[in-house]
PDB file of C-alpha atoms in Angstrom:
ATOM      1  CA  MET A  44       8.968  21.558   4.185  1.00 92.00           C
ATOM      2  CA  GLN A  45       9.777  18.387   6.080  1.00 95.00           C
ATOM      3  CA  ILE A  46       7.218  16.081   7.669  1.00 94.00           C
ATOM      4  CA  ASN A  47       8.208  13.314  10.050  1.00 95.00           C
ATOM      5  CA  ARG A  48       5.873  10.507  11.063  1.00 95.00           C
ATOM      6  CA  THR A  49       6.691   7.762  13.502  1.00 96.00           C
ATOM      7  CA  ALA A  50       5.630   4.228  14.163  1.00 96.00           C
ATOM      8  CA  SER A  51       7.045   1.653  16.514  1.00 97.00           C
ATOM      9  CA  ALA A  52       7.201  -2.080  16.994  1.00 96.00           C
ATOM     10  CA  HIS A  53       7.701  -4.063  20.190  1.00 96.00           C
ATOM     11  CA  TRP A  54       8.702  -7.748  20.105  1.00 97.00           C
ATOM     12  CA  SER A  55       9.034 -10.390  22.794  1.00 97.00           C
ATOM     13  CA  GLY A  56      10.173 -13.981  22.286  1.00 97.00           C
ATOM     14  CA  GLY A  57      11.533 -15.991  19.406  1.00 96.00           C
ATOM     15  CA  LEU A  58      10.489 -15.870  15.787  1.00 94.00           C
ATOM     16  CA  LYS A  59       7.697 -18.452  15.818  1.00 94.00           C
ATOM     17  CA  ASP A  60       6.525 -18.163  19.426  1.00 94.00           C
ATOM     18  CA  GLY A  61       7.132 -14.440  19.776  1.00 95.00           C
ATOM     19  CA  LYS A  62       4.545 -11.709  19.881  1.00 94.00           C
ATOM     20  CA  GLY A  63       4.773  -8.224  18.465  1.00 95.00           C
ATOM     21  CA  LEU A  64       2.850  -4.990  18.873  1.00 96.00           C
ATOM     22  CA  ILE A  65       2.787  -2.149  16.351  1.00 96.00           C
ATOM     23  CA  SER A  66       1.825   1.438  17.182  1.00 97.00           C
ATOM     24  CA  THR A  67       1.576   4.624  15.141  1.00 95.00           C
ATOM     25  CA  GLN A  68       2.034   8.227  16.163  1.00 96.00           C
ATOM     26  CA  SER A  69      -1.535   9.065  15.127  1.00 96.00           C
ATOM     27  CA  GLY A  70      -3.009   6.341  17.303  1.00 95.00           C
ATOM     28  CA  ALA A  71      -4.591   4.603  14.286  1.00 93.00           C
ATOM     29  CA  LEU A  72      -2.734   1.529  15.535  1.00 94.00           C
ATOM     30  CA  THR A  73      -2.013   1.213  19.234  1.00 95.00           C
ATOM     31  CA  ASP A  74      -0.297  -1.977  20.360  1.00 96.00           C
ATOM     32  CA  TYR A  75      -1.841  -3.799  17.392  1.00 94.00           C
ATOM     33  CA  PRO A  76      -0.699  -7.450  17.382  1.00 94.00           C
ATOM     34  CA  TYR A  77       1.506  -9.003  14.758  1.00 94.00           C
ATOM     35  CA  GLY A  78       3.687 -12.077  14.670  1.00 94.00           C
ATOM     36  CA  PHE A  79       4.785 -15.123  12.739  1.00 95.00           C
ATOM     37  CA  ALA A  80       1.284 -16.628  12.620  1.00 94.00           C
ATOM     38  CA  SER A  81      -0.351 -13.441  11.280  1.00 93.00           C
ATOM     39  CA  ARG A  82       2.398 -13.063   8.712  1.00 93.00           C
ATOM     40  CA  PHE A  83       2.740 -16.630   7.469  1.00 92.00           C
ATOM     41  CA  GLU A  84      -0.256 -18.627   8.693  1.00 93.00           C
ATOM     42  CA  GLY A  85      -3.283 -16.374   8.198  1.00 87.00           C
ATOM     43  CA  ILE A  86      -3.999 -15.927  11.913  1.00 89.00           C
ATOM     44  CA  PRO A  87      -5.696 -12.590  12.841  1.00 88.00           C
ATOM     45  CA  GLY A  88      -3.338  -9.688  13.345  1.00 88.00           C
ATOM     46  CA  THR A  89      -1.406  -7.586  10.904  1.00 93.00           C
ATOM     47  CA  ASN A  90       1.951  -7.950   9.173  1.00 94.00           C
ATOM     48  CA  PRO A  91       4.497  -5.679   7.512  1.00 95.00           C
ATOM     49  CA  GLU A  92       3.356  -6.520   3.968  1.00 96.00           C
ATOM     50  CA  GLU A  93      -0.261  -5.629   4.731  1.00 95.00           C
ATOM     51  CA  LEU A  94       0.871  -2.315   6.211  1.00 96.00           C
ATOM     52  CA  ILE A  95       3.012  -1.571   3.145  1.00 97.00           C
ATOM     53  CA  GLY A  96      -0.016  -2.330   0.969  1.00 97.00           C
ATOM     54  CA  ALA A  97      -2.248   0.003   2.964  1.00 97.00           C
ATOM     55  CA  ALA A  98       0.336   2.784   2.842  1.00 97.00           C
ATOM     56  CA  HIS A  99       0.888   2.344  -0.888  1.00 98.00           C
ATOM     57  CA  ALA A 100      -2.826   2.203  -1.764  1.00 98.00           C
ATOM     58  CA  GLY A 101      -3.512   5.313   0.320  1.00 98.00           C
ATOM     59  CA  CYS A 102      -0.591   7.322  -1.036  1.00 98.00           C
ATOM     60  CA  PHE A 103      -1.251   6.355  -4.661  1.00 98.00           C
ATOM     61  CA  THR A 104      -4.966   7.194  -4.478  1.00 98.00           C
ATOM     62  CA  MET A 105      -4.281  10.541  -2.819  1.00 98.00           C
ATOM     63  CA  ALA A 106      -1.625  11.375  -5.448  1.00 98.00           C
ATOM     64  CA  LEU A 107      -4.065  10.439  -8.195  1.00 98.00           C
ATOM     65  CA  SER A 108      -6.649  12.789  -6.703  1.00 98.00           C
ATOM     66  CA  LEU A 109      -4.118  15.629  -7.047  1.00 98.00           C
ATOM     67  CA  ILE A 110      -3.244  14.668 -10.630  1.00 98.00           C
ATOM     68  CA  LEU A 111      -6.906  14.369 -11.592  1.00 98.00           C
ATOM     69  CA  GLY A 112      -7.545  17.847 -10.174  1.00 98.00           C
ATOM     70  CA  GLU A 113      -4.640  19.299 -12.146  1.00 98.00           C
ATOM     71  CA  ALA A 114      -6.207  17.779 -15.285  1.00 98.00           C
ATOM     72  CA  GLY A 115      -9.623  19.282 -14.482  1.00 98.00           C
ATOM     73  CA  PHE A 116     -11.307  16.167 -13.072  1.00 98.00           C
ATOM     74  CA  THR A 117     -12.748  15.332  -9.664  1.00 98.00           C
ATOM     75  CA  ALA A 118     -13.275  11.744  -8.607  1.00 97.00           C
ATOM     76  CA  GLU A 119     -16.766  10.798  -7.571  1.00 98.00           C
ATOM     77  CA  HIS A 120     -15.079   7.813  -5.930  1.00 97.00           C
ATOM     78  CA  MET A 121     -11.919   5.729  -6.261  1.00 98.00           C
ATOM     79  CA  GLU A 122     -10.895   2.478  -4.652  1.00 98.00           C
ATOM     80  CA  THR A 123      -7.413   1.017  -4.748  1.00 98.00           C
ATOM     81  CA  SER A 124      -6.221  -2.326  -3.452  1.00 98.00           C
ATOM     82  CA  ALA A 125      -2.559  -3.239  -3.188  1.00 98.00           C
ATOM     83  CA  LYS A 126      -1.373  -6.843  -3.365  1.00 98.00           C
ATOM     84  CA  VAL A 127       2.096  -7.139  -1.842  1.00 98.00           C
ATOM     85  CA  THR A 128       3.883 -10.402  -2.665  1.00 97.00           C
ATOM     86  CA  LEU A 129       6.354 -11.852  -0.155  1.00 96.00           C
ATOM     87  CA  GLU A 130       8.393 -14.794  -1.428  1.00 95.00           C
ATOM     88  CA  SER A 131      11.200 -17.017  -0.314  1.00 94.00           C
ATOM     89  CA  VAL A 132      14.223 -16.126  -2.414  1.00 95.00           C
ATOM     90  CA  GLU A 133      17.898 -16.911  -2.252  1.00 95.00           C
ATOM     91  CA  GLY A 134      19.112 -15.489   1.026  1.00 93.00           C
ATOM     92  CA  GLY A 135      15.717 -15.307   2.769  1.00 94.00           C
ATOM     93  CA  PHE A 136      12.404 -13.609   2.093  1.00 94.00           C
ATOM     94  CA  ALA A 137      11.767 -10.557  -0.054  1.00 96.00           C
ATOM     95  CA  VAL A 138       8.901  -8.448  -1.286  1.00 97.00           C
ATOM     96  CA  THR A 139       9.019  -9.334  -4.978  1.00 97.00           C
ATOM     97  CA  ALA A 140       6.010  -7.507  -6.417  1.00 98.00           C
ATOM     98  CA  ILE A 141       3.276  -4.996  -5.702  1.00 98.00           C
ATOM     99  CA  HIS A 142       0.128  -4.893  -7.796  1.00 98.00           C
ATOM    100  CA  LEU A 143      -2.257  -1.962  -7.532  1.00 98.00           C
ATOM    101  CA  SER A 144      -5.856  -2.432  -8.676  1.00 98.00           C
ATOM    102  CA  LEU A 145      -7.780   0.796  -9.147  1.00 98.00           C
ATOM    103  CA  SER A 146     -11.413   1.398  -9.938  1.00 98.00           C
ATOM    104  CA  GLY A 147     -13.121   4.734  -9.980  1.00 98.00           C
ATOM    105  CA  ARG A 148     -15.879   6.916 -11.265  1.00 97.00           C
ATOM    106  CA  ILE A 149     -14.427  10.079 -12.764  1.00 98.00           C
ATOM    107  CA  PRO A 150     -17.066  12.259 -14.467  1.00 97.00           C
ATOM    108  CA  GLY A 151     -15.830  13.441 -17.868  1.00 97.00           C
ATOM    109  CA  ALA A 152     -12.813  11.116 -18.054  1.00 97.00           C
ATOM    110  CA  ASP A 153     -12.472   8.234 -20.464  1.00 97.00           C
ATOM    111  CA  GLU A 154     -10.620   4.992 -19.704  1.00 96.00           C
ATOM    112  CA  ALA A 155      -7.466   6.029 -21.608  1.00 97.00           C
ATOM    113  CA  THR A 156      -7.201   9.349 -19.769  1.00 97.00           C
ATOM    114  CA  PHE A 157      -7.871   7.738 -16.388  1.00 98.00           C
ATOM    115  CA  THR A 158      -5.219   5.089 -17.083  1.00 98.00           C
ATOM    116  CA  GLU A 159      -2.672   7.684 -18.202  1.00 98.00           C
ATOM    117  CA  LEU A 160      -3.213   9.803 -15.093  1.00 98.00           C
ATOM    118  CA  ALA A 161      -3.163   6.733 -12.833  1.00 98.00           C
ATOM    119  CA  ASN A 162       0.199   5.678 -14.275  1.00 98.00           C
ATOM    120  CA  LYS A 163       1.506   9.173 -13.608  1.00 98.00           C
ATOM    121  CA  ALA A 164       0.356   8.854  -9.978  1.00 98.00           C
ATOM    122  CA  LYS A 165       1.942   5.403  -9.671  1.00 98.00           C
ATOM    123  CA  ALA A 166       5.282   6.794 -10.815  1.00 97.00           C
ATOM    124  CA  GLY A 167       5.108   9.927  -8.690  1.00 97.00           C
ATOM    125  CA  CYS A 168       3.603   8.983  -5.341  1.00 97.00           C
ATOM    126  CA  PRO A 169       6.164   9.081  -2.516  1.00 97.00           C
ATOM    127  CA  ILE A 170       5.500   5.494  -1.436  1.00 98.00           C
ATOM    128  CA  SER A 171       5.975   4.210  -5.015  1.00 98.00           C
ATOM    129  CA  LYS A 172       9.278   6.068  -5.087  1.00 98.00           C
ATOM    130  CA  ALA A 173      10.309   4.545  -1.745  1.00 97.00           C
ATOM    131  CA  LEU A 174       9.465   1.070  -3.048  1.00 97.00           C
ATOM    132  CA  ALA A 175      11.146   1.545  -6.442  1.00 96.00           C
ATOM    133  CA  ALA A 176      13.305  -1.576  -5.990  1.00 96.00           C
ATOM    134  CA  VAL A 177      10.130  -3.688  -6.281  1.00 97.00           C
ATOM    135  CA  PRO A 178       8.246  -4.114  -9.577  1.00 98.00           C
ATOM    136  CA  ILE A 179       4.931  -2.221  -9.265  1.00 98.00           C
ATOM    137  CA  THR A 180       2.097  -3.005 -11.675  1.00 98.00           C
ATOM    138  CA  LEU A 181      -1.271  -1.359 -12.067  1.00 98.00           C
ATOM    139  CA  ASP A 182      -4.643  -2.190 -13.543  1.00 98.00           C
ATOM    140  CA  VAL A 183      -7.277   0.481 -13.966  1.00 98.00           C
ATOM    141  CA  LYS A 184     -11.035   0.210 -14.361  1.00 97.00           C
ATOM    142  CA  LEU A 185     -13.378   3.115 -14.917  1.00 95.00           C
ATOM    143  CA  ALA A 186     -16.643   2.345 -13.116  1.00 88.00           C
TER     144      ALA A 186
END
């Protein structure tokens, strides 16, 4: 089975004065603005690191749901945030770290089991695998 998803970016202008628009096949984002100011200066709009974080948090949490089910658990709720760190390094900028913070209510699971299964999901989710060149850390809290 092969699944292909598409997204696109349009850019006009230079780096600092330019404007970009991001769109996704699903329509979740349609000509959504991004640019230098939203990436580096906190101006409204999105940026690539935020989108990576959203993709990683979503993929990881979905993978954990599968792993929990295989272990006989069902999440009452889970919430994951992903902090993606962009830093100036030799040769330019790079994503240097991703930190996942997970909290959840899992009836019947203890903290050790939840942590073990969450680490399994972190290692196995497709987005974690795609981002394997970046150190990925995880903290887990059972609510």
